[in-house]
């Protein structure tokens, strides 16, 4: 059976975790945490990156930093993981769901302005499959209406928009190191990117349970106290140690995934040209971090039959999000607008196996099986 995902080990994870354990400081914000944070601050040219226990936690920190009041509105796509909306709902905001585009599942930026009201405070673009949303247009709207932009870059590690790393363009950004993402912190982990320097001090405080410990450890204050709200968002050192082993091999990881992605694309493009399915579309302004490879069928029945056929041939392919706007918890929080593109991706999109240890031979087997399925269907 070819699985859908398999976490990759670079080889040094256990070694660095061993080092962390015997360094005698197990809690957060130790040497490995600082190394990982400095890695991103240097690579992305930003002042503050903070490791978190998950991408969800990084989004929750973003939501807290936005300082929302009940009745404030936050625009999120409906076709996304629940944390994109949940983080803001927990802060008392109302979520307003945006539909996806025709060309890819990202929010339709050209229809965004119509969703902005006098209560709107934040726009949360999700870079689906690591493919950039059109950030210039989003930032221009944010400027015009004095809104904050929080990038859900959970899937977008090391993907770029016009040369800028995703997660560093909005005021705040969140990346995930869950085991299903390109790089993992040992199963769960995340990163908050603080791009607007106004948020740095408060981000450090919220990260450490509402204390000003970070300032205390830097010797900037002579005792630390309880100064704000917050939670325990920092991961333990063994998670940071695991992540460090992966970051040291980031180029290799991305290169291998890109090779797999390109092989899929070259093999399946002729079938897409014949109208069998839609392939991921890369806008000119986006780079590809090869997070995911997906097909979009013309209807739900075709996708269901495809998943079944592939499973019978020992290949696991999976559909993705159910629309948030019609889900059990969010339906009564939605204003009732129809979101047809979101529904289409929910019904018709299927993801193919994509992980570092997948071989080109296996990609070949998967593509051959897809070809056989399409012949049978005719
Ligand atoms: C994975 C993911 C998250 C959540 O990240 P976790 O680290 O699993 O908490 C949020 N948003 C999107 C779009 C994701 O893909």
PDB file of N, CA and C in Angstrom, residues 130-231:
ATOM      1  N   UNK A 130       0.480  25.766  -0.280  1.00  0.00           N
ATOM      2  CA  UNK A 130       1.721  26.545  -0.335  1.00  0.00           C
ATOM      3  C   UNK A 130       1.767  27.508  -1.509  1.00  0.00           C
ATOM      4  N   UNK A 131       0.635  27.683  -2.196  1.00  0.00           N
ATOM      5  CA  UNK A 131       0.581  28.601  -3.340  1.00  0.00           C
ATOM      6  C   UNK A 131       0.053  29.960  -2.856  1.00  0.00           C
ATOM      7  N   UNK A 132       0.796  31.008  -3.164  1.00  0.00           N
ATOM      8  CA  UNK A 132       0.490  32.333  -2.630  1.00  0.00           C
ATOM      9  C   UNK A 132      -0.870  32.864  -3.090  1.00  0.00           C
ATOM     10  N   UNK A 133      -1.555  33.537  -2.178  1.00  0.00           N
ATOM     11  CA  UNK A 133      -2.681  34.403  -2.547  1.00  0.00           C
ATOM     12  C   UNK A 133      -2.069  35.674  -3.141  1.00  0.00           C
ATOM     13  N   UNK A 134      -2.870  36.451  -3.839  1.00  0.00           N
ATOM     14  CA  UNK A 134      -2.350  37.698  -4.418  1.00  0.00           C
ATOM     15  C   UNK A 134      -2.226  38.754  -3.316  1.00  0.00           C
ATOM     16  N   UNK A 135      -1.064  38.774  -2.671  1.00  0.00           N
ATOM     17  CA  UNK A 135      -0.881  39.580  -1.467  1.00  0.00           C
ATOM     18  C   UNK A 135      -0.887  41.082  -1.741  1.00  0.00           C
ATOM     19  N   UNK A 136      -0.449  41.523  -2.918  1.00  0.00           N
ATOM     20  CA  UNK A 136      -0.471  42.969  -3.201  1.00  0.00           C
ATOM     21  C   UNK A 136      -1.903  43.492  -3.112  1.00  0.00           C
ATOM     22  N   UNK A 137      -2.823  42.751  -3.701  1.00  0.00           N
ATOM     23  CA  UNK A 137      -4.217  43.183  -3.676  1.00  0.00           C
ATOM     24  C   UNK A 137      -4.782  43.159  -2.256  1.00  0.00           C
ATOM     25  N   UNK A 138      -4.412  42.139  -1.493  1.00  0.00           N
ATOM     26  CA  UNK A 138      -4.913  42.035  -0.115  1.00  0.00           C
ATOM     27  C   UNK A 138      -4.345  43.168   0.740  1.00  0.00           C
ATOM     28  N   UNK A 139      -3.041  43.440   0.604  1.00  0.00           N
ATOM     29  CA  UNK A 139      -2.415  44.496   1.403  1.00  0.00           C
ATOM     30  C   UNK A 139      -2.962  45.873   1.021  1.00  0.00           C
ATOM     31  N   UNK A 140      -3.306  46.054  -0.265  1.00  0.00           N
ATOM     32  CA  UNK A 140      -3.878  47.335  -0.695  1.00  0.00           C
ATOM     33  C   UNK A 140      -5.253  47.541  -0.048  1.00  0.00           C
ATOM     34  N   UNK A 141      -6.049  46.498   0.021  1.00  0.00           N
ATOM     35  CA  UNK A 141      -7.352  46.594   0.688  1.00  0.00           C
ATOM     36  C   UNK A 141      -7.176  46.884   2.175  1.00  0.00           C
ATOM     37  N   UNK A 142      -6.208  46.196   2.784  1.00  0.00           N
ATOM     38  CA  UNK A 142      -5.952  46.391   4.217  1.00  0.00           C
ATOM     39  C   UNK A 142      -5.566  47.839   4.491  1.00  0.00           C
ATOM     40  N   UNK A 143      -4.763  48.386   3.614  1.00  0.00           N
ATOM     41  CA  UNK A 143      -4.336  49.782   3.719  1.00  0.00           C
ATOM     42  C   UNK A 143      -5.527  50.729   3.617  1.00  0.00           C
ATOM     43  N   UNK A 144      -6.334  50.488   2.594  1.00  0.00           N
ATOM     44  CA  UNK A 144      -7.469  51.362   2.311  1.00  0.00           C
ATOM     45  C   UNK A 144      -8.468  51.375   3.472  1.00  0.00           C
ATOM     46  N   UNK A 145      -8.706  50.204   4.085  1.00  0.00           N
ATOM     47  CA  UNK A 145      -9.726  50.113   5.138  1.00  0.00           C
ATOM     48  C   UNK A 145      -9.128  49.972   6.542  1.00  0.00           C
ATOM     49  N   UNK A 146      -7.828  50.161   6.684  1.00  0.00           N
ATOM     50  CA  UNK A 146      -7.130  50.072   7.988  1.00  0.00           C
ATOM     51  C   UNK A 146      -7.381  48.728   8.670  1.00  0.00           C
ATOM     52  N   UNK A 147      -7.093  47.664   7.959  1.00  0.00           N
ATOM     53  CA  UNK A 147      -7.289  46.314   8.495  1.00  0.00           C
ATOM     54  C   UNK A 147      -5.938  45.657   8.766  1.00  0.00           C
ATOM     55  N   UNK A 148      -5.972  44.644   9.620  1.00  0.00           N
ATOM     56  CA  UNK A 148      -4.774  43.822   9.820  1.00  0.00           C
ATOM     57  C   UNK A 148      -4.857  42.619   8.883  1.00  0.00           C
ATOM     58  N   UNK A 149      -3.689  42.115   8.489  1.00  0.00           N
ATOM     59  CA  UNK A 149      -3.635  40.904   7.670  1.00  0.00           C
ATOM     60  C   UNK A 149      -2.824  39.849   8.419  1.00  0.00           C
ATOM     61  N   UNK A 150      -3.459  38.704   8.664  1.00  0.00           N
ATOM     62  CA  UNK A 150      -2.788  37.561   9.294  1.00  0.00           C
ATOM     63  C   UNK A 150      -2.700  36.467   8.240  1.00  0.00           C
ATOM     64  N   UNK A 151      -1.495  36.106   7.840  1.00  0.00           N
ATOM     65  CA  UNK A 151      -1.336  35.052   6.832  1.00  0.00           C
ATOM     66  C   UNK A 151      -1.346  33.677   7.483  1.00  0.00           C
ATOM     67  N   UNK A 152      -2.297  32.844   7.087  1.00  0.00           N
ATOM     68  CA  UNK A 152      -2.233  31.433   7.477  1.00  0.00           C
ATOM     69  C   UNK A 152      -1.324  30.754   6.450  1.00  0.00           C
ATOM     70  N   UNK A 153      -0.037  30.723   6.800  1.00  0.00           N
ATOM     71  CA  UNK A 153       0.973  30.125   5.915  1.00  0.00           C
ATOM     72  C   UNK A 153       1.320  28.726   6.418  1.00  0.00           C
ATOM     73  N   UNK A 154       0.348  28.073   7.062  1.00  0.00           N
ATOM     74  CA  UNK A 154       0.581  26.753   7.668  1.00  0.00           C
ATOM     75  C   UNK A 154       1.216  25.783   6.681  1.00  0.00           C
ATOM     76  N   UNK A 155       0.778  25.843   5.414  1.00  0.00           N
ATOM     77  CA  UNK A 155       1.281  24.892   4.399  1.00  0.00           C
ATOM     78  C   UNK A 155       2.384  25.513   3.548  1.00  0.00           C
ATOM     79  N   UNK A 156       2.770  26.741   3.870  1.00  0.00           N
ATOM     80  CA  UNK A 156       3.529  27.539   2.907  1.00  0.00           C
ATOM     81  C   UNK A 156       4.989  27.759   3.283  1.00  0.00           C
ATOM     82  N   UNK A 157       5.564  26.871   4.098  1.00  0.00           N
ATOM     83  CA  UNK A 157       6.968  27.017   4.463  1.00  0.00           C
ATOM     84  C   UNK A 157       7.832  27.132   3.203  1.00  0.00           C
ATOM     85  N   UNK A 158       8.632  28.199   3.173  1.00  0.00           N
ATOM     86  CA  UNK A 158       9.574  28.403   2.080  1.00  0.00           C
ATOM     87  C   UNK A 158       8.931  28.510   0.702  1.00  0.00           C
ATOM     88  N   UNK A 159       7.741  29.060   0.669  1.00  0.00           N
ATOM     89  CA  UNK A 159       7.120  29.416  -0.604  1.00  0.00           C
ATOM     90  C   UNK A 159       7.093  30.942  -0.656  1.00  0.00           C
ATOM     91  N   UNK A 160       7.138  31.494  -1.868  1.00  0.00           N
ATOM     92  CA  UNK A 160       7.324  32.941  -2.016  1.00  0.00           C
ATOM     93  C   UNK A 160       6.255  33.588  -2.887  1.00  0.00           C
ATOM     94  N   UNK A 161       6.020  34.873  -2.606  1.00  0.00           N
ATOM     95  CA  UNK A 161       5.160  35.715  -3.431  1.00  0.00           C
ATOM     96  C   UNK A 161       6.018  36.865  -3.933  1.00  0.00           C
ATOM     97  N   UNK A 162       6.222  36.952  -5.238  1.00  0.00           N
ATOM     98  CA  UNK A 162       7.074  37.996  -5.813  1.00  0.00           C
ATOM     99  C   UNK A 162       8.358  38.171  -5.001  1.00  0.00           C
ATOM    100  N   UNK A 163       8.974  37.072  -4.648  1.00  0.00           N
ATOM    101  CA  UNK A 163      10.248  37.115  -3.933  1.00  0.00           C
ATOM    102  C   UNK A 163      10.159  37.249  -2.425  1.00  0.00           C
ATOM    103  N   UNK A 164       8.963  37.467  -1.877  1.00  0.00           N
ATOM    104  CA  UNK A 164       8.819  37.577  -0.410  1.00  0.00           C
ATOM    105  C   UNK A 164       8.334  36.251   0.161  1.00  0.00           C
ATOM    106  N   UNK A 165       8.957  35.791   1.260  1.00  0.00           N
ATOM    107  CA  UNK A 165       8.514  34.537   1.871  1.00  0.00           C
ATOM    108  C   UNK A 165       7.073  34.671   2.387  1.00  0.00           C
ATOM    109  N   UNK A 166       6.256  33.670   2.135  1.00  0.00           N
ATOM    110  CA  UNK A 166       4.878  33.704   2.641  1.00  0.00           C
ATOM    111  C   UNK A 166       4.900  33.635   4.157  1.00  0.00           C
ATOM    112  N   UNK A 167       4.035  34.409   4.763  1.00  0.00           N
ATOM    113  CA  UNK A 167       4.004  34.512   6.224  1.00  0.00           C
ATOM    114  C   UNK A 167       4.694  35.782   6.703  1.00  0.00           C
ATOM    115  N   UNK A 168       5.464  36.434   5.790  1.00  0.00           N
ATOM    116  CA  UNK A 168       6.186  37.649   6.211  1.00  0.00           C
ATOM    117  C   UNK A 168       5.618  38.914   5.562  1.00  0.00           C
ATOM    118  N   UNK A 169       4.510  38.786   4.843  1.00  0.00           N
ATOM    119  CA  UNK A 169       3.982  39.934   4.093  1.00  0.00           C
ATOM    120  C   UNK A 169       2.885  40.658   4.884  1.00  0.00           C
ATOM    121  N   UNK A 170       1.996  39.900   5.494  1.00  0.00           N
ATOM    122  CA  UNK A 170       0.965  40.487   6.350  1.00  0.00           C
ATOM    123  C   UNK A 170       1.576  41.007   7.649  1.00  0.00           C
ATOM    124  N   UNK A 171       0.736  41.547   8.538  1.00  0.00           N
ATOM    125  CA  UNK A 171       1.260  42.039   9.821  1.00  0.00           C
ATOM    126  C   UNK A 171       1.790  40.893  10.670  1.00  0.00           C
ATOM    127  N   UNK A 172       1.104  39.753  10.566  1.00  0.00           N
ATOM    128  CA  UNK A 172       1.493  38.562  11.329  1.00  0.00           C
ATOM    129  C   UNK A 172       1.333  37.343  10.420  1.00  0.00           C
ATOM    130  N   UNK A 173       2.087  36.277  10.706  1.00  0.00           N
ATOM    131  CA  UNK A 173       1.960  35.061   9.910  1.00  0.00           C
ATOM    132  C   UNK A 173       2.117  33.829  10.782  1.00  0.00           C
ATOM    133  N   UNK A 174       1.521  32.718  10.343  1.00  0.00           N
ATOM    134  CA  UNK A 174       1.604  31.459  11.100  1.00  0.00           C
ATOM    135  C   UNK A 174       2.000  30.324  10.167  1.00  0.00           C
ATOM    136  N   UNK A 175       2.964  29.528  10.608  1.00  0.00           N
ATOM    137  CA  UNK A 175       3.420  28.348   9.857  1.00  0.00           C
ATOM    138  C   UNK A 175       3.208  27.121  10.744  1.00  0.00           C
ATOM    139  N   UNK A 176       2.964  25.974  10.132  1.00  0.00           N
ATOM    140  CA  UNK A 176       2.769  24.737  10.902  1.00  0.00           C
ATOM    141  C   UNK A 176       3.906  23.753  10.664  1.00  0.00           C
ATOM    142  N   UNK A 177       4.292  23.056  11.740  1.00  0.00           N
ATOM    143  CA  UNK A 177       5.257  21.958  11.642  1.00  0.00           C
ATOM    144  C   UNK A 177       4.599  20.642  12.058  1.00  0.00           C
ATOM    145  N   UNK A 178       3.323  20.502  11.730  1.00  0.00           N
ATOM    146  CA  UNK A 178       2.609  19.245  11.953  1.00  0.00           C
ATOM    147  C   UNK A 178       3.234  18.161  11.080  1.00  0.00           C
ATOM    148  N   UNK A 179       3.074  16.906  11.436  1.00  0.00           N
ATOM    149  CA  UNK A 179       3.770  15.845  10.690  1.00  0.00           C
ATOM    150  C   UNK A 179       3.316  15.745   9.239  1.00  0.00           C
ATOM    151  N   UNK A 180       2.179  16.332   8.895  1.00  0.00           N
ATOM    152  CA  UNK A 180       1.718  16.285   7.505  1.00  0.00           C
ATOM    153  C   UNK A 180       2.294  17.424   6.658  1.00  0.00           C
ATOM    154  N   UNK A 181       3.042  18.332   7.271  1.00  0.00           N
ATOM    155  CA  UNK A 181       3.611  19.446   6.521  1.00  0.00           C
ATOM    156  C   UNK A 181       5.012  19.085   6.007  1.00  0.00           C
ATOM    157  N   UNK A 182       5.631  19.967   5.234  1.00  0.00           N
ATOM    158  CA  UNK A 182       6.930  19.644   4.614  1.00  0.00           C
ATOM    159  C   UNK A 182       8.018  19.339   5.647  1.00  0.00           C
ATOM    160  N   UNK A 183       7.953  20.062   6.780  1.00  0.00           N
ATOM    161  CA  UNK A 183       8.956  19.937   7.837  1.00  0.00           C
ATOM    162  C   UNK A 183       8.203  19.819   9.154  1.00  0.00           C
ATOM    163  N   UNK A 184       8.653  18.932  10.050  1.00  0.00           N
ATOM    164  CA  UNK A 184       7.913  18.745  11.301  1.00  0.00           C
ATOM    165  C   UNK A 184       8.797  18.904  12.542  1.00  0.00           C
ATOM    166  N   UNK A 185       8.157  19.343  13.621  1.00  0.00           N
ATOM    167  CA  UNK A 185       8.853  19.485  14.899  1.00  0.00           C
ATOM    168  C   UNK A 185       8.559  18.248  15.755  1.00  0.00           C
ATOM    169  N   UNK A 186       8.564  17.063  15.135  1.00  0.00           N
ATOM    170  CA  UNK A 186       8.319  15.844  15.896  1.00  0.00           C
ATOM    171  C   UNK A 186       6.842  15.559  16.054  1.00  0.00           C
ATOM    172  N   UNK A 187       6.041  15.961  15.074  1.00  0.00           N
ATOM    173  CA  UNK A 187       4.611  15.645  15.095  1.00  0.00           C
ATOM    174  C   UNK A 187       3.756  16.881  15.169  1.00  0.00           C
ATOM    175  N   UNK A 188       4.036  17.730  16.151  1.00  0.00           N
ATOM    176  CA  UNK A 188       3.258  18.963  16.333  1.00  0.00           C
ATOM    177  C   UNK A 188       4.225  20.131  16.523  1.00  0.00           C
ATOM    178  N   UNK A 189       3.879  21.258  15.960  1.00  0.00           N
ATOM    179  CA  UNK A 189       4.713  22.446  16.162  1.00  0.00           C
ATOM    180  C   UNK A 189       4.267  23.556  15.237  1.00  0.00           C
ATOM    181  N   UNK A 190       4.693  24.764  15.539  1.00  0.00           N
ATOM    182  CA  UNK A 190       4.315  25.893  14.686  1.00  0.00           C
ATOM    183  C   UNK A 190       5.266  27.049  14.880  1.00  0.00           C
ATOM    184  N   UNK A 191       5.015  28.114  14.131  1.00  0.00           N
ATOM    185  CA  UNK A 191       5.877  29.287  14.186  1.00  0.00           C
ATOM    186  C   UNK A 191       5.037  30.529  13.970  1.00  0.00           C
ATOM    187  N   UNK A 192       5.224  31.499  14.851  1.00  0.00           N
ATOM    188  CA  UNK A 192       4.596  32.807  14.675  1.00  0.00           C
ATOM    189  C   UNK A 192       5.625  33.742  14.066  1.00  0.00           C
ATOM    190  N   UNK A 193       5.247  34.413  12.974  1.00  0.00           N
ATOM    191  CA  UNK A 193       6.122  35.409  12.351  1.00  0.00           C
ATOM    192  C   UNK A 193       5.550  36.778  12.669  1.00  0.00           C
ATOM    193  N   UNK A 194       6.333  37.591  13.381  1.00  0.00           N
ATOM    194  CA  UNK A 194       5.877  38.931  13.746  1.00  0.00           C
ATOM    195  C   UNK A 194       6.533  39.918  12.786  1.00  0.00           C
ATOM    196  N   UNK A 195       5.760  40.411  11.837  1.00  0.00           N
ATOM    197  CA  UNK A 195       6.332  41.269  10.796  1.00  0.00           C
ATOM    198  C   UNK A 195       6.188  42.759  11.104  1.00  0.00           C
ATOM    199  N   UNK A 196       5.141  43.096  11.828  1.00  0.00           N
ATOM    200  CA  UNK A 196       4.928  44.479  12.227  1.00  0.00           C
ATOM    201  C   UNK A 196       5.519  44.630  13.624  1.00  0.00           C
ATOM    202  N   UNK A 197       6.559  45.446  13.721  1.00  0.00           N
ATOM    203  CA  UNK A 197       7.330  45.512  14.970  1.00  0.00           C
ATOM    204  C   UNK A 197       6.514  45.989  16.170  1.00  0.00           C
ATOM    205  N   UNK A 198       5.382  46.636  15.907  1.00  0.00           N
ATOM    206  CA  UNK A 198       4.508  47.047  17.020  1.00  0.00           C
ATOM    207  C   UNK A 198       4.051  45.862  17.864  1.00  0.00           C
ATOM    208  N   UNK A 199       4.046  44.677  17.279  1.00  0.00           N
ATOM    209  CA  UNK A 199       3.496  43.518  17.977  1.00  0.00           C
ATOM    210  C   UNK A 199       4.548  42.693  18.726  1.00  0.00           C
ATOM    211  N   UNK A 200       5.823  43.046  18.585  1.00  0.00           N
ATOM    212  CA  UNK A 200       6.879  42.172  19.118  1.00  0.00           C
ATOM    213  C   UNK A 200       6.787  42.011  20.638  1.00  0.00           C
ATOM    214  N   UNK A 201       6.702  43.124  21.345  1.00  0.00           N
ATOM    215  CA  UNK A 201       6.741  43.049  22.803  1.00  0.00           C
ATOM    216  C   UNK A 201       5.563  42.217  23.327  1.00  0.00           C
ATOM    217  N   UNK A 202       4.379  42.523  22.811  1.00  0.00           N
ATOM    218  CA  UNK A 202       3.194  41.823  23.306  1.00  0.00           C
ATOM    219  C   UNK A 202       3.217  40.338  22.888  1.00  0.00           C
ATOM    220  N   UNK A 203       3.790  40.037  21.720  1.00  0.00           N
ATOM    221  CA  UNK A 203       3.871  38.639  21.265  1.00  0.00           C
ATOM    222  C   UNK A 203       4.705  37.819  22.245  1.00  0.00           C
ATOM    223  N   UNK A 204       5.824  38.380  22.684  1.00  0.00           N
ATOM    224  CA  UNK A 204       6.692  37.670  23.646  1.00  0.00           C
ATOM    225  C   UNK A 204       5.973  37.431  24.968  1.00  0.00           C
ATOM    226  N   UNK A 205       5.156  38.396  25.366  1.00  0.00           N
ATOM    227  CA  UNK A 205       4.445  38.292  26.641  1.00  0.00           C
ATOM    228  C   UNK A 205       3.336  37.236  26.564  1.00  0.00           C
ATOM    229  N   UNK A 206       2.555  37.292  25.480  1.00  0.00           N
ATOM    230  CA  UNK A 206       1.464  36.314  25.297  1.00  0.00           C
ATOM    231  C   UNK A 206       2.024  34.895  25.203  1.00  0.00           C
ATOM    232  N   UNK A 207       3.184  34.779  24.578  1.00  0.00           N
ATOM    233  CA  UNK A 207       3.881  33.486  24.389  1.00  0.00           C
ATOM    234  C   UNK A 207       4.217  32.827  25.733  1.00  0.00           C
ATOM    235  N   UNK A 208       4.515  33.668  26.728  1.00  0.00           N
ATOM    236  CA  UNK A 208       4.966  33.201  28.043  1.00  0.00           C
ATOM    237  C   UNK A 208       3.925  33.494  29.112  1.00  0.00           C
ATOM    238  N   UNK A 209       2.680  33.070  28.838  1.00  0.00           N
ATOM    239  CA  UNK A 209       1.584  33.093  29.820  1.00  0.00           C
ATOM    240  C   UNK A 209       1.220  34.487  30.330  1.00  0.00           C
ATOM    241  N   UNK A 210       1.531  35.510  29.561  1.00  0.00           N
ATOM    242  CA  UNK A 210       1.200  36.854  30.022  1.00  0.00           C
ATOM    243  C   UNK A 210       2.223  37.442  30.976  1.00  0.00           C
ATOM    244  N   UNK A 211       3.446  36.867  30.995  1.00  0.00           N
ATOM    245  CA  UNK A 211       4.518  37.420  31.842  1.00  0.00           C
ATOM    246  C   UNK A 211       5.545  38.141  30.966  1.00  0.00           C
ATOM    247  N   UNK A 212       6.294  39.033  31.573  1.00  0.00           N
ATOM    248  CA  UNK A 212       7.374  39.686  30.813  1.00  0.00           C
ATOM    249  C   UNK A 212       8.724  39.016  31.099  1.00  0.00           C
ATOM    250  N   UNK A 213       8.692  37.678  31.138  1.00  0.00           N
ATOM    251  CA  UNK A 213       9.908  36.895  31.387  1.00  0.00           C
ATOM    252  C   UNK A 213      11.023  37.151  30.389  1.00  0.00           C
ATOM    253  N   UNK A 214      10.638  37.297  29.109  1.00  0.00           N
ATOM    254  CA  UNK A 214      11.667  37.477  28.067  1.00  0.00           C
ATOM    255  C   UNK A 214      12.506  38.715  28.376  1.00  0.00           C
ATOM    256  N   UNK A 215      11.843  39.789  28.794  1.00  0.00           N
ATOM    257  CA  UNK A 215      12.559  41.024  29.141  1.00  0.00           C
ATOM    258  C   UNK A 215      13.434  40.806  30.378  1.00  0.00           C
ATOM    259  N   UNK A 216      12.916  40.027  31.318  1.00  0.00           N
ATOM    260  CA  UNK A 216      13.659  39.722  32.547  1.00  0.00           C
ATOM    261  C   UNK A 216      14.944  38.955  32.219  1.00  0.00           C
ATOM    262  N   UNK A 217      14.825  37.913  31.363  1.00  0.00           N
ATOM    263  CA  UNK A 217      16.006  37.102  31.017  1.00  0.00           C
ATOM    264  C   UNK A 217      17.026  37.901  30.215  1.00  0.00           C
ATOM    265  N   UNK A 218      16.568  38.913  29.513  1.00  0.00           N
ATOM    266  CA  UNK A 218      17.516  39.769  28.778  1.00  0.00           C
ATOM    267  C   UNK A 218      18.091  40.862  29.688  1.00  0.00           C
ATOM    268  N   UNK A 219      17.625  40.890  30.948  1.00  0.00           N
ATOM    269  CA  UNK A 219      18.139  41.878  31.896  1.00  0.00           C
ATOM    270  C   UNK A 219      17.545  43.268  31.716  1.00  0.00           C
ATOM    271  N   UNK A 220      16.417  43.342  31.000  1.00  0.00           N
ATOM    272  CA  UNK A 220      15.835  44.655  30.752  1.00  0.00           C
ATOM    273  C   UNK A 220      14.959  45.140  31.917  1.00  0.00           C
ATOM    274  N   UNK A 221      14.458  44.181  32.720  1.00  0.00           N
ATOM    275  CA  UNK A 221      13.729  44.531  33.950  1.00  0.00           C
ATOM    276  C   UNK A 221      14.305  43.672  35.075  1.00  0.00           C
ATOM    277  N   UNK A 222      14.214  44.123  36.339  1.00  0.00           N
ATOM    278  CA  UNK A 222      14.858  43.336  37.398  1.00  0.00           C
ATOM    279  C   UNK A 222      13.946  42.342  38.099  1.00  0.00           C
ATOM    280  N   UNK A 223      12.676  42.332  37.770  1.00  0.00           N
ATOM    281  CA  UNK A 223      11.810  41.214  38.155  1.00  0.00           C
ATOM    282  C   UNK A 223      10.694  41.097  37.127  1.00  0.00           C
ATOM    283  N   UNK A 224      10.141  39.872  37.031  1.00  0.00           N
ATOM    284  CA  UNK A 224       9.068  39.759  36.046  1.00  0.00           C
ATOM    285  C   UNK A 224       7.730  39.557  36.719  1.00  0.00           C
ATOM    286  N   UNK A 225       6.672  40.013  36.076  1.00  0.00           N
ATOM    287  CA  UNK A 225       5.343  39.943  36.676  1.00  0.00           C
ATOM    288  C   UNK A 225       4.288  39.531  35.672  1.00  0.00           C
ATOM    289  N   UNK A 226       3.045  39.617  36.113  1.00  0.00           N
ATOM    290  CA  UNK A 226       1.909  39.227  35.264  1.00  0.00           C
ATOM    291  C   UNK A 226       1.366  40.498  34.626  1.00  0.00           C
ATOM    292  N   UNK A 227       1.641  40.655  33.345  1.00  0.00           N
ATOM    293  CA  UNK A 227       1.381  41.954  32.740  1.00  0.00           C
ATOM    294  C   UNK A 227       0.298  41.973  31.665  1.00  0.00           C
ATOM    295  N   UNK A 228      -0.173  40.794  31.217  1.00  0.00           N
ATOM    296  CA  UNK A 228      -1.139  40.765  30.117  1.00  0.00           C
ATOM    297  C   UNK A 228      -1.804  39.389  30.112  1.00  0.00           C
ATOM    298  N   UNK A 229      -2.708  39.177  29.158  1.00  0.00           N
ATOM    299  CA  UNK A 229      -3.207  37.825  28.976  1.00  0.00           C
ATOM    300  C   UNK A 229      -2.203  37.027  28.155  1.00  0.00           C
ATOM    301  N   UNK A 230      -2.436  35.723  28.080  1.00  0.00           N
ATOM    302  CA  UNK A 230      -1.513  34.887  27.327  1.00  0.00           C
ATOM    303  C   UNK A 230      -1.844  33.431  27.532  1.00  0.00           C
ATOM    304  N   UNK A 231      -0.917  32.566  27.155  1.00  0.00           N
ATOM    305  CA  UNK A 231      -1.069  31.144  27.435  1.00  0.00           C
ATOM    306  C   UNK A 231       0.320  30.532  27.348  1.00  0.00           C
TER     307      UNK A 231
END
